[in-house]
Amino acid sequence: MTETVLLVGGGGREHAIARALADDCSLYACASNRNPGIRRLADGFETVEETDAVAITEFATEIGADLAVIGPESALAAGVADALDDAGVYAFGPRQAEARLETDKAYQRRFMREADVPGCPDFEVFDDMDAACAYIDEYDGDLAVKPAGLTGGKGVKVIGDQVTAEEAKAYLRDADYDRVVLEERLVGEEFTVQAFVADGEFRATPAVQDHKRAYEGDEGPNTGGMGSYSDTGNALPFMEPGDYEDALDVLDAVVDALPDYKGVLYGQFMLTADGPKVVEFNARFGDPEAMNTLPVLETPFIDVLTAARDGDPLPALAFSGEATVCKYAVPDGYPTNPDSGARIAVDEDGVGDALLYYASVDEREDGLYTTTSRAFAVVGLGDSIAAAEAEADEALSAAGDRVRIRHDIGKPELLEERIEHMTELRE
Ligand code: AMP
Ligand code: GLY
């Protein structure tokens, strides 16, 4: 039977989800922007805000959706999964209560402490900013300052890395957040493991390293992610045997403690000298990380979705064993002062064997326009990270002058630096 699937969201991550599903189901999509890649793969497309649970549920009912996949966290936070489930459309994505794992960082840390999830850094939660500032003074060492709510990955300030203690205090006083988490600064290399979760079990995908900083050499402000890479196996070159498995133990403990969780569980880890510690959890695929994972997933993604919905055991996952490198093209000035509304040209035939994913672009009658967020990405695949990188970079050679790219992501020199960094930390 052909399933009718509704995809919520219009970014690069959702284009990757659409491509993983389009051949195996009747796909419909809804998002606030018109993503040309998704629109072409879908049998129908509706423009709606991703947070409009009522409109999304109406659209799902109208098309007779059997299933829904929710891309962005904003939709989860708005209760879109709850609304779809309640309307009889199984949503692959957690309900609001479980999505708090991502949407409320104070809840996330307290949950880890109470459920005894391994890898939790030392932390305190404050709703009084004066008390938070006093804690910064008292705490002998570096801290990460995190607003408890969603900030699109851009609200965290790490003392001793991005800001001084004085700047962190000024930030807390000016921003006037309701609640912040202050936690031990973790030092090491970051990596992500995403898993499919349903009925108290999970299936994990290979580790990915994302690059959040805006400029080459990991300089500049944090972004949603400028690009990412994965290797031919589950681990990354800077990891040692056992590190990936330690990360799976963390995901296992979360899934055990949240039996109603369903959808994608994204663990963001810092590989420290003492092994992986949890930077955060997300309740959905990463963007760009979905673009690393889904192209190498050989198990039909629809089989994961239907098993989750039907209460069947999730299928064992097979991967192609290729390395991937994803690079984003972002509007000039992104993230601080993005050149939105710029008309850009994307040469679809010029990307060669690389995969092209459209992200936050808007398709109008006379062409493609940037928004305030990342525009499009390419993914190279190969039998090594270096081969995948070369394919991705070549694909971007004609990207045009109104977008910016971090060419360094996935290059051998950068990988070497990561390995040296971890070797030094372990000594
Ligand atoms: P988040 O929004 O929690 O993903 O944080 C954004 C970025 O801040 C992460 O990707 C890390 O680079 C950094 N970060 C968050 N928490 C910590 C921490 N405890 N120690 C060091 N860096 C952190
Ligand atoms: N790449 C980071 C995220 O999706 O949150």
mmCIF file of C-alpha atoms in Angstrom, residues 329 344-352 376 378 391-403 405 407:
data_model
loop_
_atom_site.group_PDB
_atom_site.id
_atom_site.type_symbol
_atom_site.label_atom_id
_atom_site.label_comp_id
_atom_site.label_asym_id
_atom_site.label_seq_id
_atom_site.Cartn_x
_atom_site.Cartn_y
_atom_site.Cartn_z
ATOM 1 C CA ALA A 329 26.092 28.419 0.923
ATOM 2 C CA ILE A 344 20.689 33.998 -6.559
ATOM 3 C CA ALA A 345 21.337 31.525 -9.314
ATOM 4 C CA VAL A 346 21.912 27.858 -8.548
ATOM 5 C CA ASP A 347 23.385 25.804 -11.357
ATOM 6 C CA GLU A 348 21.707 22.461 -10.753
ATOM 7 C CA ASP A 349 23.564 20.765 -13.587
ATOM 8 C CA GLY A 350 26.892 22.143 -12.417
ATOM 9 C CA VAL A 351 27.017 20.145 -9.176
ATOM 10 C CA GLY A 352 28.144 16.963 -10.943
ATOM 11 C CA PHE A 376 21.469 25.854 -0.135
ATOM 12 C CA VAL A 378 25.801 20.451 -1.457
ATOM 13 C CA GLU A 391 33.349 16.503 -4.732
ATOM 14 C CA ALA A 392 31.468 18.984 -2.530
ATOM 15 C CA ASP A 393 33.920 21.818 -3.092
ATOM 16 C CA GLU A 394 33.991 21.284 -6.827
ATOM 17 C CA ALA A 395 30.197 21.397 -6.857
ATOM 18 C CA LEU A 396 30.301 24.816 -5.187
ATOM 19 C CA SER A 397 32.854 26.319 -7.533
ATOM 20 C CA ALA A 398 30.156 28.123 -9.513
ATOM 21 C CA ALA A 399 28.052 29.160 -6.528
ATOM 22 C CA GLY A 400 28.105 32.886 -7.355
ATOM 23 C CA ASP A 401 29.106 35.983 -5.420
ATOM 24 C CA ARG A 402 26.031 36.655 -3.295
ATOM 25 C CA VAL A 403 26.640 33.662 -1.028
ATOM 26 C CA ILE A 405 30.878 29.178 1.847
ATOM 27 C CA HIS A 407 35.638 25.898 1.984
#
